[in-house]
Amino acid sequence: MSLPEILIPALFLASFAGMTYIVLKALGAGAEAYASEYMTDASRQFEDMFLFIPPHRISQIAWGSSAVCFTLFFLVTGNLTTIAGIMRGTLFGVITAVTALFTPSWLLKLLKSQRLNRFNEQLVDSLVSMSNALKAGFSITQAFDSIVKESLNPISQEFSVMLQQIRLGVRFEDALVNLETRVGSDDLTLMIRSIEIARITGGNLTEVFERLAETIRERMRIEGRIRSLTAQGRLQGLVVGFMPILLGVAMFFVYPDVMRKFFSEPIALVIIGLVAILELIGALLIRKIIRIDI
């Protein structure tokens, strides 16, 4: 191997390392701010979901996996001997790095959403049980305590925290507000407002809970009906979103020489960028069409 064949890749690598260093230094303040905000938000959400995981561990995993994904995809898809190869490797590396960086926060939101759905499903039966407990002569706090003893997580955890706050001297109304803030459920908000109004006006909580349970159950039935009717639209969105990616991967295996030649041209990056923009627009339009608020 001649000296120019060794120097050219080395110079490209040194130039890329220098640009990477400059970019990282420029983004350092932003990265620190994002990490601080992420750890604060993650810590609060972990506490709300009773997950005792150090947030800084999640942040370290996110940044570490992002760096690994960037390096791996840059080396696999890039080519240090050409400008187009460097741009191609950088493009795929940045896409995978950003995806890896935000994946933990997406998973955290998914876990919180699933926990909220379980809470709402349990709330309907809990309202009926609390109504029966009130008919039997229990107080409102005793009715909450019966739910803690008889129900599963997460509703038993949330009601247990509320009762512990009351035992420590927190006012009943303030404990309800803390519960509402911690859970973030619209159905729970309806229940709490019903309790507050009934305590002020002297209404019959047993009837209120029964009607509220019927209302929430009917709303959940309608939501399930809407999900079944819009399932085809969601499936079409997934097909439209992933089909270009799957076809591109298949073309790499079927016609590797053609695809390598295609990605060696700078125009390929422009085409990929336009396809990504159109895919995003299509996904947003499909989401807007199938999204129905009740």
PDB file of C-alpha atoms in Angstrom:
ATOM      1  CA  MET A   1       0.000   0.000   0.000  1.00  0.00           C
ATOM      2  CA  SER A   2       1.462   3.354  -1.066  1.00  0.00           C
ATOM      3  CA  LEU A   3       1.883   6.352   1.183  1.00  0.00           C
ATOM      4  CA  PRO A   4      -0.968   8.408  -0.390  1.00  0.00           C
ATOM      5  CA  GLU A   5      -3.381   5.508   0.124  1.00  0.00           C
ATOM      6  CA  ILE A   6      -2.537   5.598   3.816  1.00  0.00           C
ATOM      7  CA  LEU A   7      -2.431   9.374   4.255  1.00  0.00           C
ATOM      8  CA  ILE A   8      -5.747  10.187   2.546  1.00  0.00           C
ATOM      9  CA  PRO A   9      -7.934   8.074   4.902  1.00  0.00           C
ATOM     10  CA  ALA A  10      -5.884   9.258   7.866  1.00  0.00           C
ATOM     11  CA  LEU A  11      -6.407  12.898   6.918  1.00  0.00           C
ATOM     12  CA  PHE A  12     -10.139  12.306   6.435  1.00  0.00           C
ATOM     13  CA  LEU A  13     -10.327  10.623   9.839  1.00  0.00           C
ATOM     14  CA  ALA A  14      -8.381  13.427  11.505  1.00  0.00           C
ATOM     15  CA  SER A  15     -10.596  16.055   9.872  1.00  0.00           C
ATOM     16  CA  PHE A  16     -13.737  14.216  10.940  1.00  0.00           C
ATOM     17  CA  ALA A  17     -12.434  13.862  14.506  1.00  0.00           C
ATOM     18  CA  GLY A  18     -11.654  17.579  14.599  1.00  0.00           C
ATOM     19  CA  MET A  19     -15.112  18.543  13.335  1.00  0.00           C
ATOM     20  CA  THR A  20     -16.712  16.155  15.807  1.00  0.00           C
ATOM     21  CA  TYR A  21     -14.748  17.712  18.671  1.00  0.00           C
ATOM     22  CA  ILE A  22     -15.777  21.235  17.640  1.00  0.00           C
ATOM     23  CA  VAL A  23     -19.438  20.238  17.340  1.00  0.00           C
ATOM     24  CA  LEU A  24     -19.411  18.481  20.706  1.00  0.00           C
ATOM     25  CA  LYS A  25     -17.807  21.490  22.372  1.00  0.00           C
ATOM     26  CA  ALA A  26     -20.410  23.772  20.816  1.00  0.00           C
ATOM     27  CA  LEU A  27     -23.232  21.493  21.955  1.00  0.00           C
ATOM     28  CA  GLY A  28     -21.740  20.848  25.391  1.00  0.00           C
ATOM     29  CA  ALA A  29     -23.850  23.424  27.217  1.00  0.00           C
ATOM     30  CA  GLY A  30     -27.001  22.218  25.489  1.00  0.00           C
ATOM     31  CA  ALA A  31     -26.180  18.590  26.280  1.00  0.00           C
ATOM     32  CA  GLU A  32     -25.643  19.408  29.965  1.00  0.00           C
ATOM     33  CA  ALA A  33     -28.930  21.317  30.111  1.00  0.00           C
ATOM     34  CA  TYR A  34     -30.758  18.435  28.427  1.00  0.00           C
ATOM     35  CA  ALA A  35     -29.188  15.897  30.788  1.00  0.00           C
ATOM     36  CA  SER A  36     -30.148  17.977  33.839  1.00  0.00           C
ATOM     37  CA  GLU A  37     -33.718  18.462  32.625  1.00  0.00           C
ATOM     38  CA  TYR A  38     -33.980  14.799  31.640  1.00  0.00           C
ATOM     39  CA  MET A  39     -32.779  13.562  35.048  1.00  0.00           C
ATOM     40  CA  THR A  40     -35.158  15.908  36.876  1.00  0.00           C
ATOM     41  CA  ASP A  41     -38.131  14.794  34.785  1.00  0.00           C
ATOM     42  CA  ALA A  42     -37.107  11.122  34.957  1.00  0.00           C
ATOM     43  CA  SER A  43     -36.688  11.292  38.736  1.00  0.00           C
ATOM     44  CA  ARG A  44     -40.199  12.717  39.136  1.00  0.00           C
ATOM     45  CA  GLN A  45     -41.724  10.144  36.799  1.00  0.00           C
ATOM     46  CA  PHE A  46     -39.882   7.275  38.484  1.00  0.00           C
ATOM     47  CA  GLU A  47     -41.229   8.405  41.846  1.00  0.00           C
ATOM     48  CA  ASP A  48     -44.743   8.648  40.418  1.00  0.00           C
ATOM     49  CA  MET A  49     -44.478   5.073  39.072  1.00  0.00           C
ATOM     50  CA  PHE A  50     -42.758   3.721  42.224  1.00  0.00           C
ATOM     51  CA  LEU A  51     -39.651   2.764  40.219  1.00  0.00           C
ATOM     52  CA  PHE A  52     -36.529   3.151  42.310  1.00  0.00           C
ATOM     53  CA  ILE A  53     -33.949   3.547  39.522  1.00  0.00           C
ATOM     54  CA  PRO A  54     -31.234   6.244  39.677  1.00  0.00           C
ATOM     55  CA  PRO A  55     -32.013   8.686  36.833  1.00  0.00           C
ATOM     56  CA  HIS A  56     -28.322   9.343  36.167  1.00  0.00           C
ATOM     57  CA  ARG A  57     -27.907   5.661  35.283  1.00  0.00           C
ATOM     58  CA  ILE A  58     -30.568   6.007  32.593  1.00  0.00           C
ATOM     59  CA  SER A  59     -28.891   9.174  31.312  1.00  0.00           C
ATOM     60  CA  GLN A  60     -25.511   7.441  31.167  1.00  0.00           C
ATOM     61  CA  ILE A  61     -27.001   4.481  29.306  1.00  0.00           C
ATOM     62  CA  ALA A  62     -28.722   6.826  26.830  1.00  0.00           C
ATOM     63  CA  TRP A  63     -25.565   8.800  26.045  1.00  0.00           C
ATOM     64  CA  GLY A  64     -23.400   5.663  25.939  1.00  0.00           C
ATOM     65  CA  SER A  65     -25.732   3.809  23.595  1.00  0.00           C
ATOM     66  CA  SER A  66     -25.997   6.941  21.428  1.00  0.00           C
ATOM     67  CA  ALA A  67     -22.219   7.122  21.041  1.00  0.00           C
ATOM     68  CA  VAL A  68     -21.958   3.396  20.296  1.00  0.00           C
ATOM     69  CA  CYS A  69     -24.729   3.543  17.683  1.00  0.00           C
ATOM     70  CA  PHE A  70     -23.151   6.536  15.964  1.00  0.00           C
ATOM     71  CA  THR A  71     -19.720   4.912  15.803  1.00  0.00           C
ATOM     72  CA  LEU A  72     -21.087   1.545  14.679  1.00  0.00           C
ATOM     73  CA  PHE A  73     -23.335   2.868  11.910  1.00  0.00           C
ATOM     74  CA  PHE A  74     -20.703   5.351  10.749  1.00  0.00           C
ATOM     75  CA  LEU A  75     -18.164   2.557  10.329  1.00  0.00           C
ATOM     76  CA  VAL A  76     -20.669   0.182   8.707  1.00  0.00           C
ATOM     77  CA  THR A  77     -22.325   2.592   6.254  1.00  0.00           C
ATOM     78  CA  GLY A  78     -19.590   5.178   5.782  1.00  0.00           C
ATOM     79  CA  ASN A  79     -16.437   5.339   3.726  1.00  0.00           C
ATOM     80  CA  LEU A  80     -13.527   7.534   4.820  1.00  0.00           C
ATOM     81  CA  THR A  81     -12.008   7.674   1.338  1.00  0.00           C
ATOM     82  CA  THR A  82     -14.807   9.778  -0.223  1.00  0.00           C
ATOM     83  CA  ILE A  83     -16.804  12.829   0.795  1.00  0.00           C
ATOM     84  CA  ALA A  84     -20.053  11.060  -0.087  1.00  0.00           C
ATOM     85  CA  GLY A  85     -19.054   8.107   2.085  1.00  0.00           C
ATOM     86  CA  ILE A  86     -18.342  10.366   5.055  1.00  0.00           C
ATOM     87  CA  MET A  87     -21.637  12.202   4.578  1.00  0.00           C
ATOM     88  CA  ARG A  88     -23.517   8.902   4.269  1.00  0.00           C
ATOM     89  CA  GLY A  89     -21.924   7.482   7.410  1.00  0.00           C
ATOM     90  CA  THR A  90     -22.549  10.707   9.305  1.00  0.00           C
ATOM     91  CA  LEU A  91     -26.205  10.788   8.244  1.00  0.00           C
ATOM     92  CA  PHE A  92     -26.951   7.219   9.342  1.00  0.00           C
ATOM     93  CA  GLY A  93     -24.829   7.649  12.460  1.00  0.00           C
ATOM     94  CA  VAL A  94     -26.680  10.796  13.542  1.00  0.00           C
ATOM     95  CA  ILE A  95     -30.097   9.209  12.898  1.00  0.00           C
ATOM     96  CA  THR A  96     -29.314   6.117  14.972  1.00  0.00           C
ATOM     97  CA  ALA A  97     -27.564   8.158  17.681  1.00  0.00           C
ATOM     98  CA  VAL A  98     -30.544  10.498  18.125  1.00  0.00           C
ATOM     99  CA  THR A  99     -32.901   7.502  18.166  1.00  0.00           C
ATOM    100  CA  ALA A 100     -30.810   5.769  20.836  1.00  0.00           C
ATOM    101  CA  LEU A 101     -30.572   8.991  22.861  1.00  0.00           C
ATOM    102  CA  PHE A 102     -34.336   9.523  23.062  1.00  0.00           C
ATOM    103  CA  THR A 103     -35.358   5.852  23.325  1.00  0.00           C
ATOM    104  CA  PRO A 104     -35.207   5.751  27.180  1.00  0.00           C
ATOM    105  CA  SER A 105     -37.505   8.783  27.473  1.00  0.00           C
ATOM    106  CA  TRP A 106     -39.919   7.233  24.952  1.00  0.00           C
ATOM    107  CA  LEU A 107     -39.929   3.979  26.906  1.00  0.00           C
ATOM    108  CA  LEU A 108     -40.512   5.915  30.123  1.00  0.00           C
ATOM    109  CA  LYS A 109     -43.519   7.674  28.586  1.00  0.00           C
ATOM    110  CA  LEU A 110     -44.811   4.315  27.338  1.00  0.00           C
ATOM    111  CA  LEU A 111     -44.540   2.772  30.812  1.00  0.00           C
ATOM    112  CA  LYS A 112     -46.295   5.755  32.361  1.00  0.00           C
ATOM    113  CA  SER A 113     -49.071   5.577  29.753  1.00  0.00           C
ATOM    114  CA  GLN A 114     -49.590   1.861  30.397  1.00  0.00           C
ATOM    115  CA  ARG A 115     -49.683   2.456  34.137  1.00  0.00           C
ATOM    116  CA  LEU A 116     -52.238   5.242  33.678  1.00  0.00           C
ATOM    117  CA  ASN A 117     -54.427   2.960  31.555  1.00  0.00           C
ATOM    118  CA  ARG A 118     -54.326   0.258  34.243  1.00  0.00           C
ATOM    119  CA  PHE A 119     -55.233   2.855  36.865  1.00  0.00           C
ATOM    120  CA  ASN A 120     -58.243   4.058  34.862  1.00  0.00           C
ATOM    121  CA  GLU A 121     -59.428   0.490  34.330  1.00  0.00           C
ATOM    122  CA  GLN A 122     -59.200  -0.215  38.069  1.00  0.00           C
ATOM    123  CA  LEU A 123     -60.881   3.061  38.964  1.00  0.00           C
ATOM    124  CA  VAL A 124     -64.268   1.956  37.601  1.00  0.00           C
ATOM    125  CA  ASP A 125     -64.480  -1.098  39.856  1.00  0.00           C
ATOM    126  CA  SER A 126     -63.023   0.892  42.734  1.00  0.00           C
ATOM    127  CA  LEU A 127     -65.801   3.467  42.458  1.00  0.00           C
ATOM    128  CA  VAL A 128     -68.407   0.711  42.691  1.00  0.00           C
ATOM    129  CA  SER A 129     -66.614  -0.823  45.682  1.00  0.00           C
ATOM    130  CA  MET A 130     -66.361   2.558  47.418  1.00  0.00           C
ATOM    131  CA  SER A 131     -70.051   3.186  46.791  1.00  0.00           C
ATOM    132  CA  ASN A 132     -70.893  -0.150  48.428  1.00  0.00           C
ATOM    133  CA  ALA A 133     -68.562   0.638  51.333  1.00  0.00           C
ATOM    134  CA  LEU A 134     -70.277   3.982  51.908  1.00  0.00           C
ATOM    135  CA  LYS A 135     -73.672   2.240  51.857  1.00  0.00           C
ATOM    136  CA  ALA A 136     -72.366  -0.116  54.543  1.00  0.00           C
ATOM    137  CA  GLY A 137     -71.597   2.836  56.809  1.00  0.00           C
ATOM    138  CA  PHE A 138     -67.891   3.356  56.087  1.00  0.00           C
ATOM    139  CA  SER A 139     -66.379   6.838  56.028  1.00  0.00           C
ATOM    140  CA  ILE A 140     -64.711   8.111  52.869  1.00  0.00           C
ATOM    141  CA  THR A 141     -61.215   7.404  54.233  1.00  0.00           C
ATOM    142  CA  GLN A 142     -62.266   3.894  55.261  1.00  0.00           C
ATOM    143  CA  ALA A 143     -63.626   3.369  51.747  1.00  0.00           C
ATOM    144  CA  PHE A 144     -60.254   4.378  50.315  1.00  0.00           C
ATOM    145  CA  ASP A 145     -58.536   2.038  52.767  1.00  0.00           C
ATOM    146  CA  SER A 146     -60.710  -0.878  51.648  1.00  0.00           C
ATOM    147  CA  ILE A 147     -59.564  -0.263  48.052  1.00  0.00           C
ATOM    148  CA  VAL A 148     -55.934  -0.317  49.196  1.00  0.00           C
ATOM    149  CA  LYS A 149     -56.452  -3.697  50.883  1.00  0.00           C
ATOM    150  CA  GLU A 150     -58.525  -5.318  48.138  1.00  0.00           C
ATOM    151  CA  SER A 151     -57.105  -3.923  44.872  1.00  0.00           C
ATOM    152  CA  LEU A 152     -53.859  -4.425  42.992  1.00  0.00           C
ATOM    153  CA  ASN A 153     -51.255  -1.909  41.876  1.00  0.00           C
ATOM    154  CA  PRO A 154     -51.180   0.839  40.747  1.00  0.00           C
ATOM    155  CA  ILE A 155     -54.404   2.102  42.324  1.00  0.00           C
ATOM    156  CA  SER A 156     -53.628   0.536  45.701  1.00  0.00           C
ATOM    157  CA  GLN A 157     -50.213   2.249  45.718  1.00  0.00           C
ATOM    158  CA  GLU A 158     -51.640   5.666  44.889  1.00  0.00           C
ATOM    159  CA  PHE A 159     -54.477   5.464  47.415  1.00  0.00           C
ATOM    160  CA  SER A 160     -52.051   4.142  50.032  1.00  0.00           C
ATOM    161  CA  VAL A 161     -49.787   7.175  49.590  1.00  0.00           C
ATOM    162  CA  MET A 162     -52.808   9.468  49.916  1.00  0.00           C
ATOM    163  CA  LEU A 163     -53.913   7.786  53.163  1.00  0.00           C
ATOM    164  CA  GLN A 164     -50.374   7.957  54.563  1.00  0.00           C
ATOM    165  CA  GLN A 165     -50.314  11.692  53.906  1.00  0.00           C
ATOM    166  CA  ILE A 166     -53.623  12.087  55.741  1.00  0.00           C
ATOM    167  CA  ARG A 167     -52.287  10.125  58.722  1.00  0.00           C
ATOM    168  CA  LEU A 168     -49.238  12.421  58.793  1.00  0.00           C
ATOM    169  CA  GLY A 169     -51.455  15.491  59.153  1.00  0.00           C
ATOM    170  CA  VAL A 170     -52.117  16.559  55.562  1.00  0.00           C
ATOM    171  CA  ARG A 171     -55.621  17.889  55.010  1.00  0.00           C
ATOM    172  CA  PHE A 172     -57.949  15.524  53.146  1.00  0.00           C
ATOM    173  CA  GLU A 173     -58.501  18.057  50.348  1.00  0.00           C
ATOM    174  CA  ASP A 174     -54.751  18.618  49.939  1.00  0.00           C
ATOM    175  CA  ALA A 175     -54.119  14.864  49.836  1.00  0.00           C
ATOM    176  CA  LEU A 176     -56.674  14.566  47.036  1.00  0.00           C
ATOM    177  CA  VAL A 177     -54.971  17.364  45.103  1.00  0.00           C
ATOM    178  CA  ASN A 178     -51.604  15.633  45.538  1.00  0.00           C
ATOM    179  CA  LEU A 179     -53.136  12.397  44.283  1.00  0.00           C
ATOM    180  CA  GLU A 180     -54.575  14.162  41.239  1.00  0.00           C
ATOM    181  CA  THR A 181     -51.237  15.818  40.426  1.00  0.00           C
ATOM    182  CA  ARG A 182     -49.290  12.604  40.877  1.00  0.00           C
ATOM    183  CA  VAL A 183     -51.508  10.373  38.731  1.00  0.00           C
ATOM    184  CA  GLY A 184     -52.650  12.782  36.006  1.00  0.00           C
ATOM    185  CA  SER A 185     -55.881  10.939  35.191  1.00  0.00           C
ATOM    186  CA  ASP A 186     -58.919  12.781  33.848  1.00  0.00           C
ATOM    187  CA  ASP A 187     -61.217  10.142  35.344  1.00  0.00           C
ATOM    188  CA  LEU A 188     -59.598  10.596  38.739  1.00  0.00           C
ATOM    189  CA  THR A 189     -60.067  14.351  38.398  1.00  0.00           C
ATOM    190  CA  LEU A 190     -63.803  13.788  37.896  1.00  0.00           C
ATOM    191  CA  MET A 191     -63.927  11.651  41.025  1.00  0.00           C
ATOM    192  CA  ILE A 192     -62.013  14.187  43.115  1.00  0.00           C
ATOM    193  CA  ARG A 193     -64.200  17.075  41.938  1.00  0.00           C
ATOM    194  CA  SER A 194     -67.297  15.011  42.760  1.00  0.00           C
ATOM    195  CA  ILE A 195     -65.992  14.370  46.276  1.00  0.00           C
ATOM    196  CA  GLU A 196     -65.196  18.053  46.814  1.00  0.00           C
ATOM    197  CA  ILE A 197     -68.621  19.181  45.603  1.00  0.00           C
ATOM    198  CA  ALA A 198     -70.409  16.530  47.665  1.00  0.00           C
ATOM    199  CA  ARG A 199     -68.490  17.538  50.816  1.00  0.00           C
ATOM    200  CA  ILE A 200     -69.491  21.177  50.275  1.00  0.00           C
ATOM    201  CA  THR A 201     -73.123  20.673  49.281  1.00  0.00           C
ATOM    202  CA  GLY A 202     -73.802  17.537  51.299  1.00  0.00           C
ATOM    203  CA  GLY A 203     -74.604  15.362  48.294  1.00  0.00           C
ATOM    204  CA  ASN A 204     -74.977  11.595  48.294  1.00  0.00           C
ATOM    205  CA  LEU A 205     -71.551  10.185  47.402  1.00  0.00           C
ATOM    206  CA  THR A 206     -72.863   6.666  46.846  1.00  0.00           C
ATOM    207  CA  GLU A 207     -75.067   7.792  43.976  1.00  0.00           C
ATOM    208  CA  VAL A 208     -72.325  10.059  42.639  1.00  0.00           C
ATOM    209  CA  PHE A 209     -69.814   7.210  42.543  1.00  0.00           C
ATOM    210  CA  GLU A 210     -72.273   4.864  40.849  1.00  0.00           C
ATOM    211  CA  ARG A 211     -73.146   7.388  38.133  1.00  0.00           C
ATOM    212  CA  LEU A 212     -69.511   8.299  37.680  1.00  0.00           C
ATOM    213  CA  ALA A 213     -68.579   4.630  37.265  1.00  0.00           C
ATOM    214  CA  GLU A 214     -71.279   4.222  34.623  1.00  0.00           C
ATOM    215  CA  THR A 215     -70.064   7.340  32.796  1.00  0.00           C
ATOM    216  CA  ILE A 216     -66.431   6.222  32.768  1.00  0.00           C
ATOM    217  CA  ARG A 217     -67.380   2.689  31.722  1.00  0.00           C
ATOM    218  CA  GLU A 218     -69.457   4.032  28.814  1.00  0.00           C
ATOM    219  CA  ARG A 219     -66.642   6.347  27.744  1.00  0.00           C
ATOM    220  CA  MET A 220     -64.165   3.469  27.810  1.00  0.00           C
ATOM    221  CA  ARG A 221     -66.559   1.402  25.680  1.00  0.00           C
ATOM    222  CA  ILE A 222     -66.775   4.199  23.128  1.00  0.00           C
ATOM    223  CA  GLU A 223     -62.998   4.585  23.095  1.00  0.00           C
ATOM    224  CA  GLY A 224     -62.597   0.861  22.466  1.00  0.00           C
ATOM    225  CA  ARG A 225     -65.080   1.102  19.601  1.00  0.00           C
ATOM    226  CA  ILE A 226     -63.141   4.010  18.106  1.00  0.00           C
ATOM    227  CA  ARG A 227     -59.840   2.122  18.420  1.00  0.00           C
ATOM    228  CA  SER A 228     -61.323  -0.823  16.543  1.00  0.00           C
ATOM    229  CA  LEU A 229     -62.681   1.439  13.797  1.00  0.00           C
ATOM    230  CA  THR A 230     -59.373   3.291  13.372  1.00  0.00           C
ATOM    231  CA  ALA A 231     -57.208   0.160  13.536  1.00  0.00           C
ATOM    232  CA  GLN A 232     -57.020  -0.009   9.742  1.00  0.00           C
ATOM    233  CA  GLY A 233     -55.793   3.576   9.562  1.00  0.00           C
ATOM    234  CA  ARG A 234     -53.094   2.907  12.149  1.00  0.00           C
ATOM    235  CA  LEU A 235     -51.996  -0.199  10.247  1.00  0.00           C
ATOM    236  CA  GLN A 236     -51.810   1.801   7.023  1.00  0.00           C
ATOM    237  CA  GLY A 237     -49.675   4.373   8.795  1.00  0.00           C
ATOM    238  CA  LEU A 238     -47.257   1.689   9.970  1.00  0.00           C
ATOM    239  CA  VAL A 239     -47.072   0.180   6.479  1.00  0.00           C
ATOM    240  CA  VAL A 240     -46.466   3.579   4.872  1.00  0.00           C
ATOM    241  CA  GLY A 241     -43.830   4.420   7.465  1.00  0.00           C
ATOM    242  CA  PHE A 242     -41.810   1.208   7.414  1.00  0.00           C
ATOM    243  CA  MET A 243     -42.210   0.109   3.806  1.00  0.00           C
ATOM    244  CA  PRO A 244     -39.461   2.381   2.391  1.00  0.00           C
ATOM    245  CA  ILE A 245     -37.051   1.268   5.099  1.00  0.00           C
ATOM    246  CA  LEU A 246     -37.786  -2.427   4.543  1.00  0.00           C
ATOM    247  CA  LEU A 247     -37.512  -2.018   0.773  1.00  0.00           C
ATOM    248  CA  GLY A 248     -34.184  -0.241   1.166  1.00  0.00           C
ATOM    249  CA  VAL A 249     -32.816  -3.036   3.349  1.00  0.00           C
ATOM    250  CA  ALA A 250     -34.103  -5.656   0.899  1.00  0.00           C
ATOM    251  CA  MET A 251     -32.474  -3.814  -2.026  1.00  0.00           C
ATOM    252  CA  PHE A 252     -29.176  -3.847  -0.145  1.00  0.00           C
ATOM    253  CA  PHE A 253     -29.295  -7.640  -0.038  1.00  0.00           C
ATOM    254  CA  VAL A 254     -30.690  -8.189  -3.550  1.00  0.00           C
ATOM    255  CA  TYR A 255     -28.718  -5.536  -5.452  1.00  0.00           C
ATOM    256  CA  PRO A 256     -25.789  -4.569  -3.214  1.00  0.00           C
ATOM    257  CA  ASP A 257     -23.666  -3.129  -6.060  1.00  0.00           C
ATOM    258  CA  VAL A 258     -26.487  -0.890  -7.273  1.00  0.00           C
ATOM    259  CA  MET A 259     -27.231   0.380  -3.764  1.00  0.00           C
ATOM    260  CA  ARG A 260     -23.558   1.080  -3.037  1.00  0.00           C
ATOM    261  CA  LYS A 261     -23.310   3.046  -6.274  1.00  0.00           C
ATOM    262  CA  PHE A 262     -26.510   4.899  -5.389  1.00  0.00           C
ATOM    263  CA  PHE A 263     -25.271   5.913  -1.945  1.00  0.00           C
ATOM    264  CA  SER A 264     -21.908   6.964  -3.352  1.00  0.00           C
ATOM    265  CA  GLU A 265     -23.651   9.877  -5.089  1.00  0.00           C
ATOM    266  CA  PRO A 266     -24.345  13.098  -3.125  1.00  0.00           C
ATOM    267  CA  ILE A 267     -27.827  13.277  -4.635  1.00  0.00           C
ATOM    268  CA  ALA A 268     -28.718  10.130  -2.670  1.00  0.00           C
ATOM    269  CA  LEU A 269     -28.635  12.095   0.584  1.00  0.00           C
ATOM    270  CA  VAL A 270     -30.983  14.697  -0.894  1.00  0.00           C
ATOM    271  CA  ILE A 271     -33.406  11.988  -2.009  1.00  0.00           C
ATOM    272  CA  ILE A 272     -33.307  10.318   1.415  1.00  0.00           C
ATOM    273  CA  GLY A 273     -33.962  13.662   3.082  1.00  0.00           C
ATOM    274  CA  LEU A 274     -36.964  14.364   0.855  1.00  0.00           C
ATOM    275  CA  VAL A 275     -38.344  10.868   1.474  1.00  0.00           C
ATOM    276  CA  ALA A 276     -37.970  11.341   5.245  1.00  0.00           C
ATOM    277  CA  ILE A 277     -39.806  14.688   5.101  1.00  0.00           C
ATOM    278  CA  LEU A 278     -42.643  13.228   3.030  1.00  0.00           C
ATOM    279  CA  GLU A 279     -42.859  10.220   5.366  1.00  0.00           C
ATOM    280  CA  LEU A 280     -43.148  12.555   8.345  1.00  0.00           C
ATOM    281  CA  ILE A 281     -45.847  14.628   6.672  1.00  0.00           C
ATOM    282  CA  GLY A 282     -47.794  11.481   5.765  1.00  0.00           C
ATOM    283  CA  ALA A 283     -47.526  10.126   9.317  1.00  0.00           C
ATOM    284  CA  LEU A 284     -48.781  13.419  10.782  1.00  0.00           C
ATOM    285  CA  LEU A 285     -51.723  13.517   8.356  1.00  0.00           C
ATOM    286  CA  ILE A 286     -52.722   9.925   9.135  1.00  0.00           C
ATOM    287  CA  ARG A 287     -52.448  10.619  12.860  1.00  0.00           C
ATOM    288  CA  LYS A 288     -54.647  13.699  12.520  1.00  0.00           C
ATOM    289  CA  ILE A 289     -57.270  11.747  10.564  1.00  0.00           C
ATOM    290  CA  ILE A 290     -57.541   8.794  12.954  1.00  0.00           C
ATOM    291  CA  ARG A 291     -57.254  10.797  16.175  1.00  0.00           C
ATOM    292  CA  ILE A 292     -60.703  11.358  17.683  1.00  0.00           C
ATOM    293  CA  ASP A 293     -61.142  13.100  21.014  1.00  0.00           C
ATOM    294  CA  ILE A 294     -64.075  12.175  23.227  1.00  0.00           C
TER     295      ILE A 294
END
